[in-house]
mmCIF file of C-alpha atoms and ligand atoms in Angstrom:
data_model
loop_
_atom_site.group_PDB
_atom_site.id
_atom_site.type_symbol
_atom_site.label_atom_id
_atom_site.label_comp_id
_atom_site.label_asym_id
_atom_site.label_seq_id
_atom_site.Cartn_x
_atom_site.Cartn_y
_atom_site.Cartn_z
ATOM 1 C CA MET A 1311 91.179 95.147 88.720
ATOM 2 C CA SER A 1312 89.807 98.276 87.118
ATOM 3 C CA GLU A 1313 92.011 101.103 85.281
ATOM 4 C CA GLN A 1314 91.327 105.096 85.581
ATOM 5 C CA ASP A 1315 93.035 107.407 84.241
ATOM 6 C CA GLY A 1316 95.611 104.271 83.194
ATOM 7 C CA ARG A 1317 96.292 103.480 86.389
ATOM 8 C CA PRO A 1318 96.468 99.973 88.009
ATOM 9 C CA LYS A 1319 93.837 99.941 90.479
ATOM 10 C CA GLY A 1320 93.751 96.105 92.384
ATOM 11 C CA ASP A 1321 94.644 96.424 95.980
ATOM 12 C CA SER A 1322 98.036 94.516 95.527
ATOM 13 C CA THR A 1323 98.773 95.860 92.512
ATOM 14 C CA ARG A 1324 98.269 99.747 94.118
ATOM 15 C CA VAL A 1325 100.678 98.661 96.961
ATOM 16 C CA VAL A 1326 103.233 97.405 94.981
ATOM 17 C CA ALA A 1327 103.407 100.672 92.940
ATOM 18 C CA ALA A 1328 102.666 103.224 95.432
ATOM 19 C CA GLY A 1329 105.034 105.984 95.544
ATOM 20 C CA ARG A 1330 108.199 104.466 93.493
ATOM 21 C CA ARG A 1331 109.307 106.882 91.495
ATOM 22 C CA PRO A 1332 112.499 105.989 89.469
ATOM 23 C CA GLY A 1333 113.154 109.322 90.021
ATOM 24 C CA TRP A 1334 113.484 109.429 93.155
ATOM 25 C CA THR A 1335 115.240 105.681 93.353
ATOM 26 C CA GLN A 1336 117.982 105.633 89.932
ATOM 27 C CA GLY A 1337 116.300 102.143 90.179
ATOM 28 C CA ILE A 1338 116.413 100.685 93.401
ATOM 29 C CA VAL A 1339 113.306 98.977 93.941
ATOM 30 C CA ASN A 1340 112.550 100.211 97.351
ATOM 31 C CA PRO A 1341 113.613 103.794 98.808
ATOM 32 C CA PRO A 1342 116.465 103.226 100.009
ATOM 33 C CA VAL A 1343 117.260 105.757 103.715
ATOM 34 C CA TRP A 1344 118.400 109.042 102.638
ATOM 35 C CA ARG A 1345 119.175 110.672 106.793
ATOM 36 C CA ALA A 1346 119.821 114.628 106.241
ATOM 37 C CA SER A 1347 119.008 117.562 108.581
ATOM 38 C CA THR A 1348 121.787 119.726 106.685
ATOM 39 C CA ILE A 1349 120.886 120.563 103.445
ATOM 40 C CA LEU A 1350 124.082 122.239 101.266
ATOM 41 C CA TYR A 1351 123.437 124.435 98.066
ATOM 42 C CA ASP A 1352 126.179 125.941 95.793
ATOM 43 C CA SER A 1353 125.443 129.446 95.607
ATOM 44 C CA VAL A 1354 123.840 132.604 98.550
ATOM 45 C CA ALA A 1355 120.871 132.358 95.239
ATOM 46 C CA GLU A 1356 120.313 129.034 95.760
ATOM 47 C CA LEU A 1357 120.193 128.801 99.187
ATOM 48 C CA ARG A 1358 117.582 131.526 98.700
ATOM 49 C CA ALA A 1359 115.763 129.717 95.893
ATOM 50 C CA ALA A 1360 115.401 126.910 97.884
ATOM 51 C CA GLY A 1361 112.859 127.295 100.867
ATOM 52 C CA GLY A 1362 109.710 129.071 101.588
ATOM 53 C CA ARG A 1363 106.135 127.272 103.039
ATOM 54 C CA ASP A 1364 105.361 124.510 99.872
ATOM 55 C CA THR A 1365 109.188 122.801 99.382
ATOM 56 C CA HIS A 1366 106.969 119.849 98.077
ATOM 57 C CA HIS A 1367 109.504 117.517 96.574
ATOM 58 C CA ARG A 1368 112.908 119.236 97.766
ATOM 59 C CA LEU A 1369 115.539 118.906 99.507
ATOM 60 C CA PHE A 1370 115.293 122.401 102.462
ATOM 61 C CA TYR A 1371 115.838 121.061 105.911
ATOM 62 C CA GLY A 1372 116.078 117.462 106.945
ATOM 63 C CA ARG A 1373 112.607 118.712 108.554
ATOM 64 C CA ARG A 1374 111.216 119.300 105.338
ATOM 65 C CA GLY A 1375 111.961 115.392 104.572
ATOM 66 C CA THR A 1376 114.210 113.137 101.938
ATOM 67 C CA PRO A 1377 113.272 110.443 99.124
ATOM 68 C CA THR A 1378 112.076 108.134 101.289
ATOM 69 C CA GLN A 1379 109.730 109.714 103.534
ATOM 70 C CA TRP A 1380 108.193 111.589 100.423
ATOM 71 C CA SER A 1381 107.590 108.553 99.029
ATOM 72 C CA LEU A 1382 105.783 106.540 101.728
ATOM 73 C CA ALA A 1383 103.386 109.984 101.808
ATOM 74 C CA ASP A 1384 102.579 110.195 97.783
ATOM 75 C CA ALA A 1385 101.551 106.174 98.042
ATOM 76 C CA LEU A 1386 98.961 106.589 100.679
ATOM 77 C CA THR A 1387 98.189 109.959 98.604
ATOM 78 C CA ASP A 1388 98.311 106.708 95.904
ATOM 79 C CA LEU A 1389 95.631 104.814 97.265
ATOM 80 C CA GLU A 1390 92.566 107.364 98.252
ATOM 81 C CA PRO A 1391 91.431 108.134 95.727
ATOM 82 C CA GLY A 1392 90.186 111.749 95.521
ATOM 83 C CA ALA A 1393 92.938 112.908 98.107
ATOM 84 C CA GLU A 1394 94.933 115.714 97.906
ATOM 85 C CA ALA A 1395 98.560 115.077 99.300
ATOM 86 C CA THR A 1396 100.039 112.631 102.985
ATOM 87 C CA PHE A 1397 101.802 114.117 105.906
ATOM 88 C CA LEU A 1398 103.169 111.806 107.796
ATOM 89 C CA TYR A 1399 104.077 112.075 111.928
ATOM 90 C CA PRO A 1400 106.008 109.829 114.306
ATOM 91 C CA SER A 1401 102.970 108.129 115.397
ATOM 92 C CA GLY A 1402 99.714 107.744 114.900
ATOM 93 C CA VAL A 1403 99.137 109.835 118.434
ATOM 94 C CA ALA A 1404 100.613 112.190 116.566
ATOM 95 C CA ALA A 1405 99.163 112.534 113.385
ATOM 96 C CA ILE A 1406 95.639 112.639 115.260
ATOM 97 C CA ALA A 1407 97.327 115.884 117.458
ATOM 98 C CA ALA A 1408 98.280 117.647 114.498
ATOM 99 C CA ALA A 1409 95.463 117.161 112.659
ATOM 100 C CA LEU A 1410 92.893 118.442 115.663
ATOM 101 C CA LEU A 1411 95.382 121.610 115.458
ATOM 102 C CA SER A 1412 95.283 121.632 112.029
ATOM 103 C CA VAL A 1413 91.574 122.566 112.217
ATOM 104 C CA LEU A 1414 90.422 123.478 115.343
ATOM 105 C CA SER A 1415 91.115 127.206 117.691
ATOM 106 C CA PRO A 1416 90.441 127.999 120.498
ATOM 107 C CA GLY A 1417 86.747 128.592 121.240
ATOM 108 C CA ASP A 1418 85.742 125.823 119.296
ATOM 109 C CA GLU A 1419 83.760 122.300 119.442
ATOM 110 C CA LEU A 1420 85.085 119.319 118.656
ATOM 111 C CA LEU A 1421 82.464 116.649 118.481
ATOM 112 C CA LEU A 1422 84.338 112.690 119.468
ATOM 113 C CA PRO A 1423 82.499 109.199 119.667
ATOM 114 C CA ASP A 1424 82.587 108.003 122.748
ATOM 115 C CA SER A 1425 84.484 104.473 121.211
ATOM 116 C CA ALA A 1426 87.096 106.531 120.670
ATOM 117 C CA TYR A 1427 91.288 105.536 121.551
ATOM 118 C CA ASP A 1428 91.440 106.217 124.743
ATOM 119 C CA PRO A 1429 94.603 107.865 123.897
ATOM 120 C CA THR A 1430 92.669 110.370 121.972
ATOM 121 C CA ARG A 1431 90.047 110.745 124.408
ATOM 122 C CA SER A 1432 92.532 112.086 126.373
ATOM 123 C CA MET A 1433 94.432 114.276 124.042
ATOM 124 C CA ALA A 1434 90.238 115.773 123.620
ATOM 125 C CA THR A 1435 89.780 116.443 127.916
ATOM 126 C CA GLY A 1436 93.274 117.756 128.977
ATOM 127 C CA LEU A 1437 95.358 118.698 125.719
ATOM 128 C CA LEU A 1438 92.653 120.549 123.604
ATOM 129 C CA LYS A 1439 90.490 121.296 127.217
ATOM 130 C CA ARG A 1440 93.577 123.610 127.985
ATOM 131 C CA MET A 1441 93.641 125.414 124.806
ATOM 132 C CA GLY A 1442 90.076 126.580 124.673
ATOM 133 C CA ILE A 1443 88.681 123.683 122.954
ATOM 134 C CA ALA A 1444 85.328 122.262 124.887
ATOM 135 C CA THR A 1445 84.659 118.455 123.667
ATOM 136 C CA ARG A 1446 81.140 117.316 123.594
ATOM 137 C CA PHE A 1447 81.079 112.830 123.004
ATOM 138 C CA TYR A 1448 78.118 111.404 121.605
ATOM 139 C CA ASP A 1449 76.960 107.929 120.574
ATOM 140 C CA PRO A 1450 79.170 106.281 117.358
ATOM 141 C CA LEU A 1451 75.846 105.172 116.929
ATOM 142 C CA ILE A 1452 73.938 108.238 115.945
ATOM 143 C CA GLY A 1453 73.952 108.468 112.398
ATOM 144 C CA ALA A 1454 71.922 111.853 110.612
ATOM 145 C CA GLY A 1455 71.274 112.779 114.366
ATOM 146 C CA ILE A 1456 74.277 113.897 114.542
ATOM 147 C CA ALA A 1457 72.893 117.160 113.029
ATOM 148 C CA GLY A 1458 71.257 117.808 115.942
ATOM 149 C CA MET A 1459 74.085 118.291 117.955
ATOM 150 C CA ILE A 1460 76.148 120.949 115.583
ATOM 151 C CA GLY A 1461 76.417 123.877 117.290
ATOM 152 C CA GLU A 1462 77.453 127.536 117.318
ATOM 153 C CA GLN A 1463 81.105 126.525 117.538
ATOM 154 C CA THR A 1464 80.853 123.339 116.268
ATOM 155 C CA ARG A 1465 84.236 123.093 113.951
ATOM 156 C CA ALA A 1466 85.271 119.508 113.549
ATOM 157 C CA ILE A 1467 83.410 115.941 113.913
ATOM 158 C CA PHE A 1468 85.806 113.538 114.724
ATOM 159 C CA MET A 1469 85.042 109.569 113.455
ATOM 160 C CA GLU A 1470 86.420 106.188 114.096
ATOM 161 C CA SER A 1471 85.033 103.531 112.974
ATOM 162 C CA PRO A 1472 84.719 100.612 113.731
ATOM 163 C CA GLY A 1473 85.264 101.866 117.360
ATOM 164 C CA SER A 1474 87.952 100.626 119.491
ATOM 165 C CA LEU A 1475 87.655 98.017 121.790
ATOM 166 C CA THR A 1476 83.363 97.393 121.435
ATOM 167 C CA PHE A 1477 84.474 98.241 117.104
ATOM 168 C CA GLU A 1478 80.021 100.248 116.643
ATOM 169 C CA VAL A 1479 80.359 101.071 112.873
ATOM 170 C CA GLN A 1480 79.911 104.240 112.056
ATOM 171 C CA ASP A 1481 77.495 105.559 109.305
ATOM 172 C CA VAL A 1482 80.366 107.899 107.881
ATOM 173 C CA PRO A 1483 78.013 108.459 105.256
ATOM 174 C CA ALA A 1484 75.208 110.573 106.809
ATOM 175 C CA ILE A 1485 77.499 111.726 108.908
ATOM 176 C CA VAL A 1486 79.651 113.702 106.599
ATOM 177 C CA ALA A 1487 76.088 114.801 104.920
ATOM 178 C CA ALA A 1488 75.157 117.010 108.042
ATOM 179 C CA ALA A 1489 79.214 117.568 108.544
ATOM 180 C CA LYS A 1490 79.372 119.908 104.917
ATOM 181 C CA ALA A 1491 75.282 120.911 105.368
ATOM 182 C CA ARG A 1492 76.826 123.250 107.937
ATOM 183 C CA GLY A 1493 81.091 123.353 106.599
ATOM 184 C CA ILE A 1494 82.606 121.991 109.269
ATOM 185 C CA VAL A 1495 84.870 119.280 108.881
ATOM 186 C CA THR A 1496 84.993 115.553 109.151
ATOM 187 C CA LEU A 1497 88.557 113.637 110.242
ATOM 188 C CA LEU A 1498 88.748 110.341 110.816
ATOM 189 C CA ASP A 1499 90.464 107.367 112.456
ATOM 190 C CA ASN A 1500 91.065 105.329 109.310
ATOM 191 C CA THR A 1501 93.233 103.290 111.466
ATOM 192 C CA TRP A 1502 91.185 99.512 111.354
ATOM 193 C CA ALA A 1503 90.055 99.404 107.979
ATOM 194 C CA THR A 1504 92.500 101.135 105.703
ATOM 195 C CA PRO A 1505 92.163 102.800 103.077
ATOM 196 C CA LEU A 1506 91.740 99.326 101.176
ATOM 197 C CA PHE A 1507 88.420 98.686 102.858
ATOM 198 C CA PHE A 1508 87.354 102.331 103.649
ATOM 199 C CA PRO A 1509 88.396 104.534 101.203
ATOM 200 C CA ALA A 1510 88.142 107.927 103.068
ATOM 201 C CA ILE A 1511 88.643 110.456 100.857
ATOM 202 C CA GLU A 1512 86.111 109.357 97.890
ATOM 203 C CA ARG A 1513 83.637 108.738 101.115
ATOM 204 C CA GLY A 1514 83.438 112.409 101.887
ATOM 205 C CA ILE A 1515 86.061 112.602 104.704
ATOM 206 C CA ASP A 1516 88.751 115.655 104.977
ATOM 207 C CA LEU A 1517 91.289 115.059 107.081
ATOM 208 C CA SER A 1518 91.847 111.031 106.894
ATOM 209 C CA ILE A 1519 94.795 109.509 109.516
ATOM 210 C CA LEU A 1520 96.436 105.852 109.895
ATOM 211 C CA ALA A 1521 98.126 104.594 112.883
ATOM 212 C CA CYS A 1522 100.770 102.996 110.449
ATOM 213 C CA THR A 1523 102.350 101.404 113.129
ATOM 214 C CA LYS A 1524 99.526 98.775 112.309
ATOM 215 C CA TYR A 1525 98.484 97.133 109.192
ATOM 216 C CA ILE A 1526 100.904 100.091 107.551
ATOM 217 C CA VAL A 1527 104.183 98.739 108.982
ATOM 218 C CA GLY A 1528 102.476 94.983 109.556
ATOM 219 C CA HIS A 1529 105.215 93.660 111.772
ATOM 220 C CA SER A 1530 105.332 95.337 115.138
ATOM 221 C CA ASP A 1531 108.840 96.859 115.476
ATOM 222 C CA VAL A 1532 107.943 100.741 114.547
ATOM 223 C CA MET A 1533 106.334 104.066 115.038
ATOM 224 C CA LEU A 1534 104.052 105.911 112.923
ATOM 225 C CA GLY A 1535 100.982 107.998 111.430
ATOM 226 C CA SER A 1536 99.931 109.983 108.431
ATOM 227 C CA VAL A 1537 96.887 112.474 108.221
ATOM 228 C CA THR A 1538 95.574 112.419 104.570
ATOM 229 C CA ALA A 1539 94.177 115.289 103.023
ATOM 230 C CA ALA A 1540 91.411 116.019 101.009
ATOM 231 C CA PRO A 1541 91.893 118.709 97.972
ATOM 232 C CA GLY A 1542 91.555 121.829 100.156
ATOM 233 C CA HIS A 1543 92.606 120.770 103.393
ATOM 234 C CA PHE A 1544 96.613 119.969 103.525
ATOM 235 C CA ALA A 1545 97.811 123.276 103.094
ATOM 236 C CA LYS A 1546 96.836 124.363 106.926
ATOM 237 C CA LEU A 1547 97.725 120.512 107.846
ATOM 238 C CA ARG A 1548 101.731 120.997 106.711
ATOM 239 C CA ASP A 1549 101.411 124.339 108.371
ATOM 240 C CA THR A 1550 100.844 123.000 111.686
ATOM 241 C CA SER A 1551 103.051 120.392 111.347
ATOM 242 C CA PHE A 1552 105.622 122.260 110.304
ATOM 243 C CA GLN A 1553 104.925 124.794 113.326
ATOM 244 C CA LEU A 1554 104.782 121.453 115.338
ATOM 245 C CA GLY A 1555 108.218 120.567 114.143
ATOM 246 C CA GLN A 1556 105.766 117.314 112.998
ATOM 247 C CA ILE A 1557 108.669 114.757 110.570
ATOM 248 C CA ALA A 1558 108.550 110.589 111.159
ATOM 249 C CA SER A 1559 112.151 109.705 110.720
ATOM 250 C CA PRO A 1560 113.379 108.062 107.458
ATOM 251 C CA ASP A 1561 114.583 104.794 108.775
ATOM 252 C CA ASP A 1562 111.392 104.597 109.951
ATOM 253 C CA CYS A 1563 109.593 105.757 107.146
ATOM 254 C CA TRP A 1564 111.400 102.996 105.140
ATOM 255 C CA LEU A 1565 110.130 100.466 106.748
ATOM 256 C CA GLY A 1566 106.735 102.226 106.592
ATOM 257 C CA SER A 1567 107.271 101.807 103.011
ATOM 258 C CA ARG A 1568 108.506 97.813 103.238
ATOM 259 C CA GLY A 1569 105.593 97.043 105.645
ATOM 260 C CA LEU A 1570 103.119 98.956 102.810
ATOM 261 C CA ARG A 1571 104.302 96.314 99.861
ATOM 262 C CA THR A 1572 102.474 93.675 101.640
ATOM 263 C CA LEU A 1573 99.213 95.493 102.785
ATOM 264 C CA ALA A 1574 96.689 93.845 100.848
ATOM 265 C CA ILE A 1575 98.037 90.118 100.579
ATOM 266 C CA ARG A 1576 98.945 90.276 104.586
ATOM 267 C CA LEU A 1577 95.173 92.140 105.242
ATOM 268 C CA ALA A 1578 93.196 89.555 103.362
ATOM 269 C CA GLN A 1579 95.435 86.254 106.022
ATOM 270 C CA HIS A 1580 93.557 88.679 108.359
ATOM 271 C CA GLN A 1581 90.818 88.901 106.870
ATOM 272 C CA SER A 1582 90.191 85.041 106.481
ATOM 273 C CA SER A 1583 91.803 84.056 109.418
ATOM 274 C CA ALA A 1584 89.462 86.299 112.086
ATOM 275 C CA LEU A 1585 86.379 85.910 110.246
ATOM 276 C CA THR A 1586 87.076 81.568 110.260
ATOM 277 C CA ILE A 1587 87.672 82.181 113.872
ATOM 278 C CA ALA A 1588 85.456 85.021 115.193
ATOM 279 C CA HIS A 1589 82.423 82.463 113.895
ATOM 280 C CA TRP A 1590 83.906 79.489 114.859
ATOM 281 C CA LEU A 1591 84.123 81.720 119.118
ATOM 282 C CA LYS A 1592 80.417 82.540 118.400
ATOM 283 C CA GLN A 1593 79.390 78.454 118.723
ATOM 284 C CA GLN A 1594 81.331 78.214 121.470
ATOM 285 C CA PRO A 1595 79.604 77.582 125.906
ATOM 286 C CA GLY A 1596 80.492 80.874 127.591
ATOM 287 C CA VAL A 1597 81.127 82.702 124.498
ATOM 288 C CA GLY A 1598 78.077 86.109 124.262
ATOM 289 C CA ALA A 1599 78.376 89.001 121.962
ATOM 290 C CA VAL A 1600 80.631 88.665 118.984
ATOM 291 C CA PHE A 1601 81.661 92.121 117.723
ATOM 292 C CA HIS A 1602 83.050 91.308 114.377
ATOM 293 C CA PRO A 1603 82.110 94.133 112.392
ATOM 294 C CA ALA A 1604 80.754 91.363 109.822
ATOM 295 C CA LEU A 1605 78.682 89.459 111.844
ATOM 296 C CA PRO A 1606 75.674 90.546 113.278
ATOM 297 C CA ASP A 1607 76.222 91.088 116.928
ATOM 298 C CA CYS A 1608 78.389 93.745 115.906
ATOM 299 C CA PRO A 1609 76.870 97.843 116.543
ATOM 300 C CA GLY A 1610 76.250 98.872 113.226
ATOM 301 C CA HIS A 1611 76.765 95.864 111.143
ATOM 302 C CA ASP A 1612 74.164 96.888 108.490
ATOM 303 C CA LEU A 1613 76.330 99.746 107.566
ATOM 304 C CA PHE A 1614 79.735 96.859 107.209
ATOM 305 C CA GLN A 1615 77.896 95.769 105.258
ATOM 306 C CA ARG A 1616 76.814 98.565 102.839
ATOM 307 C CA ASP A 1617 80.345 100.639 102.908
ATOM 308 C CA PHE A 1618 83.331 98.429 103.363
ATOM 309 C CA LYS A 1619 85.161 95.983 101.085
ATOM 310 C CA GLY A 1620 86.465 94.431 103.659
ATOM 311 C CA SER A 1621 87.229 93.742 107.257
ATOM 312 C CA THR A 1622 90.465 92.770 109.410
ATOM 313 C CA GLY A 1623 92.019 91.133 112.499
ATOM 314 C CA LEU A 1624 91.379 92.822 114.535
ATOM 315 C CA PHE A 1625 87.464 92.579 116.733
ATOM 316 C CA SER A 1626 85.971 91.597 120.141
ATOM 317 C CA PHE A 1627 83.788 89.461 121.992
ATOM 318 C CA THR A 1628 82.220 88.850 125.626
ATOM 319 C CA LEU A 1629 82.463 86.476 127.763
ATOM 320 C CA GLU A 1630 78.796 84.966 129.779
ATOM 321 C CA ASN A 1631 78.951 85.267 133.446
ATOM 322 C CA ALA A 1632 83.059 85.542 133.952
ATOM 323 C CA THR A 1633 85.380 86.897 136.485
ATOM 324 C CA GLU A 1634 88.461 88.628 136.405
ATOM 325 C CA GLU A 1635 90.253 86.133 137.549
ATOM 326 C CA ALA A 1636 88.893 83.552 134.392
ATOM 327 C CA ARG A 1637 89.491 85.511 132.273
ATOM 328 C CA ALA A 1638 92.144 86.261 132.817
ATOM 329 C CA ALA A 1639 93.231 82.384 133.374
ATOM 330 C CA LEU A 1640 91.640 82.562 129.651
ATOM 331 C CA ILE A 1641 94.757 84.852 128.648
ATOM 332 C CA ASP A 1642 97.627 84.038 130.607
ATOM 333 C CA GLY A 1643 97.392 80.748 129.323
ATOM 334 C CA LEU A 1644 97.011 81.164 125.607
ATOM 335 C CA GLU A 1645 100.004 79.746 123.764
ATOM 336 C CA HIS A 1646 99.973 81.597 120.246
ATOM 337 C CA PHE A 1647 99.241 84.651 121.895
ATOM 338 C CA GLY A 1648 100.117 87.304 123.047
ATOM 339 C CA ILE A 1649 99.069 89.903 126.054
ATOM 340 C CA GLY A 1650 99.971 93.463 124.260
ATOM 341 C CA TYR A 1651 97.879 96.412 122.875
ATOM 342 C CA SER A 1652 100.105 97.683 120.111
ATOM 343 C CA TRP A 1653 98.011 95.924 116.911
ATOM 344 C CA GLY A 1654 97.929 95.544 113.302
ATOM 345 C CA GLY A 1655 101.111 92.924 113.399
ATOM 346 C CA PHE A 1656 101.198 89.519 111.748
ATOM 347 C CA GLU A 1657 101.314 87.837 115.356
ATOM 348 C CA SER A 1658 98.122 87.375 116.913
ATOM 349 C CA LEU A 1659 97.595 89.461 120.488
ATOM 350 C CA ALA A 1660 94.799 88.605 123.362
ATOM 351 C CA LEU A 1661 93.781 91.118 125.664
ATOM 352 C CA PRO A 1662 91.122 92.129 128.572
ATOM 353 C CA VAL A 1663 89.843 95.213 127.605
ATOM 354 C CA ASP A 1664 86.793 97.533 129.766
ATOM 355 C CA PRO A 1665 85.832 100.621 127.896
ATOM 356 C CA ALA A 1666 82.728 101.056 130.502
ATOM 357 C CA ARG A 1667 85.658 103.038 133.164
ATOM 358 C CA TYR A 1668 85.759 105.051 130.204
ATOM 359 C CA ARG A 1669 83.061 106.013 128.268
ATOM 360 C CA THR A 1670 80.342 109.264 129.534
ATOM 361 C CA ALA A 1671 77.862 109.453 126.527
ATOM 362 C CA THR A 1672 76.455 105.832 126.253
ATOM 363 C CA LYS A 1673 76.091 102.880 128.919
ATOM 364 C CA ARG A 1674 77.278 99.271 127.367
ATOM 365 C CA ARG A 1675 75.059 97.757 125.321
ATOM 366 C CA ASP A 1676 76.145 93.848 125.557
ATOM 367 C CA ALA A 1677 77.101 92.692 128.883
ATOM 368 C CA GLY A 1678 80.360 90.027 130.223
ATOM 369 C CA LEU A 1679 83.512 91.022 130.466
ATOM 370 C CA LEU A 1680 85.175 91.772 126.676
ATOM 371 C CA VAL A 1681 88.276 90.385 125.786
ATOM 372 C CA ARG A 1682 90.601 91.588 122.335
ATOM 373 C CA LEU A 1683 92.281 89.715 119.532
ATOM 374 C CA GLN A 1684 93.987 90.799 117.571
ATOM 375 C CA ILE A 1685 94.221 87.416 114.730
ATOM 376 C CA GLY A 1686 97.445 87.383 113.064
ATOM 377 C CA ILE A 1687 98.846 85.512 110.186
ATOM 378 C CA GLU A 1688 99.448 81.893 112.241
ATOM 379 C CA ASP A 1689 97.926 79.067 111.231
ATOM 380 C CA PRO A 1690 93.992 79.913 111.563
ATOM 381 C CA ASP A 1691 93.639 76.107 112.774
ATOM 382 C CA ASP A 1692 96.485 76.327 115.715
ATOM 383 C CA LEU A 1693 95.153 79.444 117.225
ATOM 384 C CA ILE A 1694 91.295 77.476 117.575
ATOM 385 C CA ALA A 1695 92.526 74.779 119.243
ATOM 386 C CA ASP A 1696 94.540 77.587 121.473
ATOM 387 C CA LEU A 1697 91.894 79.503 121.627
ATOM 388 C CA ASP A 1698 89.669 76.207 122.801
ATOM 389 C CA ALA A 1699 92.198 75.498 125.471
ATOM 390 C CA GLY A 1700 91.683 78.558 127.119
ATOM 391 C CA LEU A 1701 88.384 79.237 126.561
ATOM 392 C CA GLY A 1702 87.976 75.706 128.916
ATOM 393 C CA ARG A 1703 90.059 77.805 131.136
ATOM 394 C CA CYS A 1704 88.148 80.014 131.628
ATOM 395 C CA ARG A 1705 85.155 77.364 132.289
ATOM 396 C CA ALA A 1706 87.153 75.219 134.540
ATOM 397 C CA ALA A 1707 88.300 79.231 136.899
ATOM 398 C CA LEU A 1708 83.893 78.910 137.126
ATOM 399 C CA ALA A 1709 83.032 75.728 138.225
HETATM 400 C C1 PLP B 1834 92.293 102.938 116.381
HETATM 401 C C2 PLP B 1834 93.997 104.078 116.757
HETATM 402 N N1 PLP B 1834 93.837 104.465 116.745
HETATM 403 C C3 PLP B 1834 95.345 105.002 116.773
HETATM 404 C C4 PLP B 1834 95.915 104.833 117.721
HETATM 405 C C5 PLP B 1834 97.670 105.485 117.840
HETATM 406 O O1 PLP B 1834 98.163 104.726 117.264
HETATM 407 P P1 PLP B 1834 100.137 105.065 117.774
HETATM 408 O O2 PLP B 1834 100.313 103.995 118.717
HETATM 409 O O3 PLP B 1834 100.870 104.725 116.578
HETATM 410 O O4 PLP B 1834 100.257 106.277 118.474
HETATM 411 C C6 PLP B 1834 95.757 103.412 118.259
HETATM 412 C C7 PLP B 1834 96.588 102.244 118.957
HETATM 413 O O5 PLP B 1834 96.654 101.785 119.757
HETATM 414 C C8 PLP B 1834 94.765 102.795 117.634
HETATM 415 O O6 PLP B 1834 94.658 101.676 117.888
#
């Protein structure tokens, strides 16, 4: 743990302390749920004085939040060294939408990696297109080559690293450098790494986005999103979000704050179990590539080693020469893995995924059907025994 400005910097200490202001809680450990729509004023003069665009940390109207939301927003800002402030949203997708709408106008162009989360793609090809905003998809491994894609109308470059489903690690510093040279805003979906393993604002990103639904909440029971802004980028984000009427519910933010306190120890367990299982899988007959950023099979593995402070619990692997039925036989019989989409909770999940169905700028670099795993905090030996039996079912279906 190092000290800077008198503030502790160890991950566990930071998540325990972040956003807990005694002035708001009056001694209560976690900020309680403050629910509000109406705020009452003692006089017309007080009512007039309360408003304005910037009601930061002042009670004004329910949609501007209460200490429950401010505390979580401040905590997420604290976790991103160099950040100005954070806005919270009722889901990760809502956070992505507000971030993009805060920087793009009709006639602008957005650059989006081919490996972006599918609903982010749909937002670009649906909502943004309808508003006259064009999107060009790029190879997530383009690195400094992004400079060649920046055109007269390009206003924003979006990144997601590692990418959804196939986990390509992007050269964020190279893309940020190319964007800064042309005055272009950069956005990063940092949900996989969280600020603990990739401090996005420190690495030059302007808007760092989290689906807090995943690791921040950590218990698979709340939808929540956040955008943390670098200095100079928050006012537009805040104004756009106010105009869109965005507000995350105090109950959900309270659960988000509760989840946050254990983020560092949960991630440590996700990291260690996922690494154990990824290395084990790589040795198994019938398993092809293992797309875990910390393993050499993963495109951009060297960048992961250079830029990240740790890895989390989500990765994918290919099955050699398998059929749909064999992949389903593996997944259907698993005892400790649920079959479901939203990851980042304490429990393990397995999912058949087929990115080739919708990617447009890149071809699959590997062969074989893909399985995505979210490794939860169960005992890794139990998960390995479960997967071992699953691979046996897969081989039997192919025999
Ligand atoms: C990388 C990534 N970003 C964003 C989201 C969207 O988050 P939410 O489900 O909270 O809208 C997801 C959800 O799976 C995701 O995997």
